[in-house]
PDB file of C-alpha atoms in Angstrom:
ATOM      1  CA  ASP A   1      61.795  -5.166  21.355  1.00 55.00           C
ATOM      2  CA  ALA A   2      59.397  -2.488  20.171  1.00 61.00           C
ATOM      3  CA  LYS A   3      60.790   1.104  19.912  1.00 85.00           C
ATOM      4  CA  THR A   4      59.552   4.170  21.708  1.00 92.00           C
ATOM      5  CA  THR A   5      59.616   7.812  20.569  1.00 93.00           C
ATOM      6  CA  GLN A   6      60.012  10.692  22.945  1.00 96.00           C
ATOM      7  CA  PRO A   7      60.688  14.404  22.443  1.00 96.00           C
ATOM      8  CA  ASN A   8      64.347  15.238  23.050  1.00 96.00           C
ATOM      9  CA  SER A   9      63.621  17.927  25.594  1.00 97.00           C
ATOM     10  CA  MET A  10      60.800  19.690  27.601  1.00 97.00           C
ATOM     11  CA  GLU A  11      60.562  22.527  29.946  1.00 97.00           C
ATOM     12  CA  SER A  12      58.296  23.102  32.920  1.00 96.00           C
ATOM     13  CA  ASN A  13      57.757  25.689  35.527  1.00 96.00           C
ATOM     14  CA  GLU A  14      58.342  24.716  39.095  1.00 96.00           C
ATOM     15  CA  GLU A  15      55.154  23.575  40.947  1.00 95.00           C
ATOM     16  CA  GLU A  16      53.266  23.009  37.660  1.00 96.00           C
ATOM     17  CA  PRO A  17      52.167  19.623  36.232  1.00 95.00           C
ATOM     18  CA  VAL A  18      54.290  18.005  33.616  1.00 97.00           C
ATOM     19  CA  HIS A  19      53.074  15.692  30.926  1.00 98.00           C
ATOM     20  CA  LEU A  20      55.845  13.691  29.295  1.00 98.00           C
ATOM     21  CA  PRO A  21      54.628  11.842  26.120  1.00 97.00           C
ATOM     22  CA  CYS A  22      55.815   8.580  24.627  1.00 96.00           C
ATOM     23  CA  ASN A  23      54.764   6.939  21.359  1.00 95.00           C
ATOM     24  CA  HIS A  24      55.071   3.181  20.942  1.00 93.00           C
ATOM     25  CA  SER A  25      52.912   2.364  17.875  1.00 92.00           C
ATOM     26  CA  THR A  26      54.485  -1.113  17.489  1.00 90.00           C
ATOM     27  CA  ILE A  27      53.827  -2.280  21.055  1.00 90.00           C
ATOM     28  CA  SER A  28      52.809  -5.852  21.498  1.00 87.00           C
ATOM     29  CA  GLY A  29      50.247  -7.509  23.692  1.00 87.00           C
ATOM     30  CA  THR A  30      52.932  -8.660  26.151  1.00 86.00           C
ATOM     31  CA  ASP A  31      54.927  -5.408  26.340  1.00 89.00           C
ATOM     32  CA  TYR A  32      54.760  -3.591  29.662  1.00 91.00           C
ATOM     33  CA  ILE A  33      55.437   0.140  29.599  1.00 93.00           C
ATOM     34  CA  HIS A  34      58.130   1.300  31.989  1.00 94.00           C
ATOM     35  CA  TRP A  35      59.422   4.778  32.878  1.00 96.00           C
ATOM     36  CA  TYR A  36      62.856   5.491  34.376  1.00 96.00           C
ATOM     37  CA  ARG A  37      64.557   8.743  35.110  1.00 97.00           C
ATOM     38  CA  GLN A  38      68.257   9.562  35.313  1.00 97.00           C
ATOM     39  CA  LEU A  39      69.496  12.457  37.422  1.00 95.00           C
ATOM     40  CA  PRO A  40      72.914  13.888  36.543  1.00 91.00           C
ATOM     41  CA  SER A  41      75.874  11.618  37.492  1.00 90.00           C
ATOM     42  CA  GLN A  42      73.465   8.999  38.767  1.00 94.00           C
ATOM     43  CA  GLY A  43      72.191   5.601  37.518  1.00 95.00           C
ATOM     44  CA  PRO A  44      68.585   5.401  36.175  1.00 95.00           C
ATOM     45  CA  GLU A  45      65.811   5.289  38.823  1.00 95.00           C
ATOM     46  CA  TYR A  46      62.539   3.356  38.418  1.00 94.00           C
ATOM     47  CA  VAL A  47      59.527   5.665  38.262  1.00 96.00           C
ATOM     48  CA  ILE A  48      56.401   3.662  37.287  1.00 95.00           C
ATOM     49  CA  HIS A  49      55.293   0.877  34.918  1.00 93.00           C
ATOM     50  CA  GLY A  50      51.916  -0.337  33.653  1.00 93.00           C
ATOM     51  CA  LEU A  51      50.324  -2.671  31.059  1.00 93.00           C
ATOM     52  CA  THR A  52      46.888  -1.481  30.255  1.00 93.00           C
ATOM     53  CA  SER A  53      45.345   0.560  32.994  1.00 92.00           C
ATOM     54  CA  ASN A  54      46.377   3.858  34.324  1.00 93.00           C
ATOM     55  CA  VAL A  55      48.714   3.713  37.294  1.00 94.00           C
ATOM     56  CA  ASN A  56      49.495   5.893  40.120  1.00 95.00           C
ATOM     57  CA  ASN A  57      52.330   5.915  42.725  1.00 92.00           C
ATOM     58  CA  ARG A  58      53.959   8.381  45.011  1.00 90.00           C
ATOM     59  CA  MET A  59      56.241   9.647  42.323  1.00 89.00           C
ATOM     60  CA  ALA A  60      54.024  10.011  39.342  1.00 95.00           C
ATOM     61  CA  SER A  61      50.956   8.778  37.308  1.00 97.00           C
ATOM     62  CA  LEU A  62      51.068   6.854  34.057  1.00 98.00           C
ATOM     63  CA  ALA A  63      48.242   7.418  31.554  1.00 97.00           C
ATOM     64  CA  ILE A  64      48.060   4.698  28.893  1.00 97.00           C
ATOM     65  CA  ALA A  65      46.042   5.272  25.692  1.00 96.00           C
ATOM     66  CA  GLU A  66      43.165   2.791  24.973  1.00 95.00           C
ATOM     67  CA  ASP A  67      45.023   1.431  21.938  1.00 95.00           C
ATOM     68  CA  ARG A  68      48.310   1.308  23.986  1.00 95.00           C
ATOM     69  CA  LYS A  69      50.115   3.021  21.306  1.00 95.00           C
ATOM     70  CA  SER A  70      51.011   5.925  23.372  1.00 96.00           C
ATOM     71  CA  SER A  71      51.419   6.845  27.086  1.00 96.00           C
ATOM     72  CA  THR A  72      52.064   9.894  29.183  1.00 97.00           C
ATOM     73  CA  LEU A  73      54.011  10.214  32.365  1.00 98.00           C
ATOM     74  CA  ILE A  74      52.415  12.765  34.574  1.00 98.00           C
ATOM     75  CA  LEU A  75      54.483  14.587  37.342  1.00 97.00           C
ATOM     76  CA  HIS A  76      51.764  16.419  39.328  1.00 94.00           C
ATOM     77  CA  ARG A  77      53.870  19.311  40.731  1.00 95.00           C
ATOM     78  CA  ALA A  78      57.362  19.601  39.263  1.00 96.00           C
ATOM     79  CA  THR A  79      60.186  20.450  41.568  1.00 96.00           C
ATOM     80  CA  LEU A  80      63.748  21.316  40.802  1.00 96.00           C
ATOM     81  CA  ARG A  81      64.708  17.811  41.830  1.00 95.00           C
ATOM     82  CA  ASP A  82      62.654  16.376  38.966  1.00 96.00           C
ATOM     83  CA  ALA A  83      65.057  17.830  36.427  1.00 97.00           C
ATOM     84  CA  ALA A  84      66.352  14.667  34.683  1.00 97.00           C
ATOM     85  CA  VAL A  85      66.310  12.534  31.615  1.00 97.00           C
ATOM     86  CA  TYR A  86      63.043  10.484  31.394  1.00 98.00           C
ATOM     87  CA  TYR A  87      63.147   7.173  29.613  1.00 96.00           C
ATOM     88  CA  CYS A  88      60.011   5.422  28.293  1.00 95.00           C
ATOM     89  CA  ILE A  89      60.820   1.742  27.740  1.00 92.00           C
ATOM     90  CA  LEU A  90      58.974  -1.328  26.589  1.00 90.00           C
ATOM     91  CA  ARG A  91      59.748  -4.697  28.158  1.00 85.00           C
ATOM     92  CA  ASP A  92      58.365  -8.003  26.890  1.00 80.00           C
ATOM     93  CA  TYR A  93      58.233 -10.205  29.926  1.00 72.00           C
ATOM     94  CA  GLU A  94      57.936 -13.316  27.752  1.00 70.00           C
ATOM     95  CA  THR A  95      61.060 -12.782  25.785  1.00 65.00           C
ATOM     96  CA  GLY A  96      63.082 -10.015  27.207  1.00 64.00           C
ATOM     97  CA  ASN A  97      65.283  -9.779  30.320  1.00 69.00           C
ATOM     98  CA  GLN A  98      66.797  -6.331  29.579  1.00 75.00           C
ATOM     99  CA  PHE A  99      65.519  -2.775  29.028  1.00 80.00           C
ATOM    100  CA  TYR A 100      66.212  -0.978  25.770  1.00 83.00           C
ATOM    101  CA  PHE A 101      66.679   2.602  26.561  1.00 87.00           C
ATOM    102  CA  GLY A 102      66.333   5.287  23.931  1.00 84.00           C
ATOM    103  CA  THR A 103      67.777   8.788  24.312  1.00 85.00           C
ATOM    104  CA  GLY A 104      64.876   9.891  26.511  1.00 95.00           C
ATOM    105  CA  THR A 105      63.425  13.328  27.214  1.00 97.00           C
ATOM    106  CA  SER A 106      65.503  15.846  29.062  1.00 97.00           C
ATOM    107  CA  LEU A 107      63.249  17.696  31.434  1.00 98.00           C
ATOM    108  CA  THR A 108      64.345  21.299  32.514  1.00 97.00           C
ATOM    109  CA  VAL A 109      62.382  22.684  35.480  1.00 97.00           C
ATOM    110  CA  ILE A 110      62.375  26.483  35.671  1.00 96.00           C
ATOM    111  CA  PRO A 111      62.267  28.077  39.134  1.00 95.00           C
TER     112      PRO A 111
ATOM    113  CA  GLY B   1      73.703  -2.569  51.725  1.00 53.00           C
ATOM    114  CA  ALA B   2      70.776  -0.362  50.915  1.00 77.00           C
ATOM    115  CA  GLY B   3      71.630  -0.007  47.257  1.00 93.00           C
ATOM    116  CA  VAL B   4      73.612  -1.255  44.339  1.00 97.00           C
ATOM    117  CA  SER B   5      77.275  -0.380  44.931  1.00 97.00           C
ATOM    118  CA  GLN B   6      79.794   0.029  42.101  1.00 98.00           C
ATOM    119  CA  SER B   7      83.545   0.499  42.336  1.00 97.00           C
ATOM    120  CA  PRO B   8      85.651   2.273  41.479  1.00 98.00           C
ATOM    121  CA  ARG B   9      83.533   5.437  40.858  1.00 97.00           C
ATOM    122  CA  TYR B  10      86.045   6.672  38.361  1.00 98.00           C
ATOM    123  CA  LYS B  11      88.736   4.854  36.373  1.00 98.00           C
ATOM    124  CA  VAL B  12      91.392   6.261  34.036  1.00 98.00           C
ATOM    125  CA  ALA B  13      93.087   3.610  31.984  1.00 98.00           C
ATOM    126  CA  LYS B  14      95.773   3.850  29.332  1.00 98.00           C
ATOM    127  CA  ARG B  15      94.965   2.441  26.055  1.00 98.00           C
ATOM    128  CA  GLY B  16      95.818  -1.237  26.067  1.00 98.00           C
ATOM    129  CA  GLN B  17      95.488  -1.751  29.807  1.00 98.00           C
ATOM    130  CA  ASP B  18      93.050  -4.273  31.315  1.00 98.00           C
ATOM    131  CA  VAL B  19      90.395  -2.995  33.782  1.00 98.00           C
ATOM    132  CA  ALA B  20      88.035  -4.636  36.197  1.00 98.00           C
ATOM    133  CA  LEU B  21      84.838  -3.026  37.363  1.00 98.00           C
ATOM    134  CA  ARG B  22      82.960  -4.305  40.429  1.00 98.00           C
ATOM    135  CA  CYS B  23      79.235  -4.464  41.140  1.00 98.00           C
ATOM    136  CA  ASP B  24      77.788  -5.232  44.596  1.00 98.00           C
ATOM    137  CA  PRO B  25      74.090  -5.891  44.075  1.00 97.00           C
ATOM    138  CA  ILE B  26      71.323  -5.559  46.727  1.00 95.00           C
ATOM    139  CA  SER B  27      71.456  -8.686  48.921  1.00 93.00           C
ATOM    140  CA  GLY B  28      69.053 -11.363  47.732  1.00 91.00           C
ATOM    141  CA  HIS B  29      68.715  -9.844  44.274  1.00 94.00           C
ATOM    142  CA  VAL B  30      68.896 -12.756  41.754  1.00 93.00           C
ATOM    143  CA  SER B  31      69.066 -10.818  38.537  1.00 92.00           C
ATOM    144  CA  LEU B  32      72.064  -8.634  37.713  1.00 95.00           C
ATOM    145  CA  PHE B  33      72.554  -6.572  34.599  1.00 94.00           C
ATOM    146  CA  TRP B  34      75.373  -4.481  33.153  1.00 97.00           C
ATOM    147  CA  TYR B  35      74.793  -1.617  30.818  1.00 96.00           C
ATOM    148  CA  GLN B  36      77.114   0.820  28.984  1.00 97.00           C
ATOM    149  CA  GLN B  37      76.289   4.478  28.619  1.00 96.00           C
ATOM    150  CA  ALA B  38      78.199   6.669  26.258  1.00 95.00           C
ATOM    151  CA  LEU B  39      78.107  10.420  26.694  1.00 92.00           C
ATOM    152  CA  GLY B  40      74.638  11.930  25.781  1.00 90.00           C
ATOM    153  CA  GLN B  41      73.129   8.513  25.033  1.00 92.00           C
ATOM    154  CA  GLY B  42      70.787   6.213  26.845  1.00 92.00           C
ATOM    155  CA  PRO B  43      72.245   3.081  28.599  1.00 94.00           C
ATOM    156  CA  GLU B  44      72.903   0.087  26.297  1.00 93.00           C
ATOM    157  CA  PHE B  45      72.520  -3.484  27.551  1.00 92.00           C
ATOM    158  CA  LEU B  46      75.638  -5.583  27.821  1.00 96.00           C
ATOM    159  CA  THR B  47      74.792  -8.745  29.771  1.00 95.00           C
ATOM    160  CA  TYR B  48      72.340 -10.402  32.206  1.00 92.00           C
ATOM    161  CA  PHE B  49      72.865 -12.885  35.069  1.00 94.00           C
ATOM    162  CA  GLN B  50      70.356 -14.863  36.985  1.00 93.00           C
ATOM    163  CA  ASN B  51      72.267 -15.967  40.106  1.00 95.00           C
ATOM    164  CA  GLU B  52      75.639 -17.253  38.822  1.00 96.00           C
ATOM    165  CA  ALA B  53      74.486 -18.050  35.322  1.00 96.00           C
ATOM    166  CA  GLN B  54      75.051 -15.627  32.507  1.00 95.00           C
ATOM    167  CA  LEU B  55      71.841 -16.094  30.510  1.00 92.00           C
ATOM    168  CA  ASP B  56      72.504 -13.309  28.042  1.00 92.00           C
ATOM    169  CA  LYS B  57      75.661 -11.797  26.762  1.00 92.00           C
ATOM    170  CA  SER B  58      74.459 -10.553  23.465  1.00 92.00           C
ATOM    171  CA  GLY B  59      75.244  -6.983  24.153  1.00 93.00           C
ATOM    172  CA  LEU B  60      78.954  -7.351  24.944  1.00 96.00           C
ATOM    173  CA  PRO B  61      80.584  -5.329  22.008  1.00 95.00           C
ATOM    174  CA  SER B  62      83.613  -7.614  21.554  1.00 94.00           C
ATOM    175  CA  ASP B  63      85.404 -10.546  22.951  1.00 96.00           C
ATOM    176  CA  ARG B  64      87.612  -8.017  24.938  1.00 98.00           C
ATOM    177  CA  PHE B  65      84.585  -7.757  27.327  1.00 98.00           C
ATOM    178  CA  PHE B  66      83.971 -10.417  29.863  1.00 97.00           C
ATOM    179  CA  ALA B  67      81.655 -10.634  32.860  1.00 98.00           C
ATOM    180  CA  GLU B  68      81.375 -13.013  35.696  1.00 98.00           C
ATOM    181  CA  ARG B  69      79.299 -13.595  38.915  1.00 97.00           C
ATOM    182  CA  PRO B  70      80.811 -16.762  40.281  1.00 96.00           C
ATOM    183  CA  GLU B  71      78.979 -16.926  43.559  1.00 94.00           C
ATOM    184  CA  GLY B  72      75.746 -15.358  42.444  1.00 92.00           C
ATOM    185  CA  SER B  73      76.225 -12.120  44.269  1.00 95.00           C
ATOM    186  CA  VAL B  74      79.210  -9.793  43.345  1.00 97.00           C
ATOM    187  CA  SER B  75      79.804  -9.381  39.579  1.00 98.00           C
ATOM    188  CA  THR B  76      82.931  -8.229  37.828  1.00 98.00           C
ATOM    189  CA  LEU B  77      82.982  -6.684  34.331  1.00 98.00           C
ATOM    190  CA  LYS B  78      86.482  -7.036  32.767  1.00 98.00           C
ATOM    191  CA  ILE B  79      87.647  -5.124  29.708  1.00 98.00           C
ATOM    192  CA  GLN B  80      90.833  -6.297  28.176  1.00 98.00           C
ATOM    193  CA  ARG B  81      93.200  -4.175  26.066  1.00 98.00           C
ATOM    194  CA  THR B  82      91.025  -1.167  26.530  1.00 98.00           C
ATOM    195  CA  GLN B  83      90.414   1.186  23.559  1.00 97.00           C
ATOM    196  CA  GLN B  84      89.237   4.800  23.449  1.00 97.00           C
ATOM    197  CA  GLU B  85      85.880   3.800  22.307  1.00 96.00           C
ATOM    198  CA  ASP B  86      85.361   1.876  25.575  1.00 98.00           C
ATOM    199  CA  SER B  87      85.218   5.258  27.369  1.00 98.00           C
ATOM    200  CA  ALA B  88      81.714   5.315  28.962  1.00 98.00           C
ATOM    201  CA  VAL B  89      79.792   4.931  32.108  1.00 98.00           C
ATOM    202  CA  TYR B  90      79.294   1.323  33.092  1.00 98.00           C
ATOM    203  CA  LEU B  91      76.083   0.805  35.058  1.00 98.00           C
ATOM    204  CA  CYS B  92      75.064  -2.249  37.097  1.00 97.00           C
ATOM    205  CA  ALA B  93      71.504  -3.040  38.018  1.00 95.00           C
ATOM    206  CA  SER B  94      69.872  -5.733  40.129  1.00 95.00           C
ATOM    207  CA  SER B  95      66.349  -6.993  40.951  1.00 91.00           C
ATOM    208  CA  ARG B  96      64.532  -9.670  42.807  1.00 87.00           C
ATOM    209  CA  GLN B  97      63.220 -12.749  40.924  1.00 76.00           C
ATOM    210  CA  GLY B  98      60.096 -11.595  38.968  1.00 70.00           C
ATOM    211  CA  GLU B  99      60.322  -8.075  40.074  1.00 72.00           C
ATOM    212  CA  SER B 100      59.584  -5.574  37.411  1.00 73.00           C
ATOM    213  CA  GLY B 101      61.751  -2.607  38.506  1.00 83.00           C
ATOM    214  CA  TYR B 102      65.500  -2.552  38.619  1.00 89.00           C
ATOM    215  CA  THR B 103      67.806  -0.791  41.046  1.00 94.00           C
ATOM    216  CA  PHE B 104      70.796   0.793  39.324  1.00 96.00           C
ATOM    217  CA  GLY B 105      74.186   1.727  40.887  1.00 97.00           C
ATOM    218  CA  SER B 106      75.689   5.081  40.195  1.00 96.00           C
ATOM    219  CA  GLY B 107      78.032   3.580  37.668  1.00 97.00           C
ATOM    220  CA  THR B 108      81.755   3.554  36.996  1.00 98.00           C
ATOM    221  CA  ARG B 109      83.033   6.220  34.649  1.00 97.00           C
ATOM    222  CA  LEU B 110      85.825   4.739  32.533  1.00 98.00           C
ATOM    223  CA  THR B 111      88.074   7.032  30.641  1.00 98.00           C
ATOM    224  CA  VAL B 112      90.622   5.525  28.227  1.00 98.00           C
ATOM    225  CA  VAL B 113      93.515   7.761  27.357  1.00 97.00           C
TER     226      VAL B 113
END
């Protein structure tokens, strides 16, 4: 599976938007981009996924670059409960049944 | 139940002891996955079931690790002759057939002393 690169950590002020970047320069045409987050002492939680077009749901938005070599998870108004490790993952539906997590981005939200 | 349930929540084992970790997936979820998460690292894939069939066990680190799902619902991950390097959180996830997102349990934290 193609690899992703994320910053190790980021900080955001409460109630401000947060843009979490992810690079995936070796993405293939059949790779979907998934985002999960993991709060302390919990299992990962699905956030959002997409293929080519930008996606929105109640938790976040996913902006995908036109060449698909990068993407950005957008939290529109960070809250203290959004403090977590965010994982950007590529999943090939044709060949892969599992997710390959990296080390993710640890997001700190400052009150 | 409403979510994926894992038990026990915490397990302390003496080196050399056998352990069994249980996962109750969401009812009706066909796919079931086990992951291992070392401290400060992301989860690493261990094995995957579709119903009772174990379709991928490429991530199991050694032949001391064994997983089963005999009736296509509850799954058990067994670790024989535990070693200190087995200390980690073991996560179980499930999903419906063809569903893109997984639901994870809270994990079992295994400490081998």
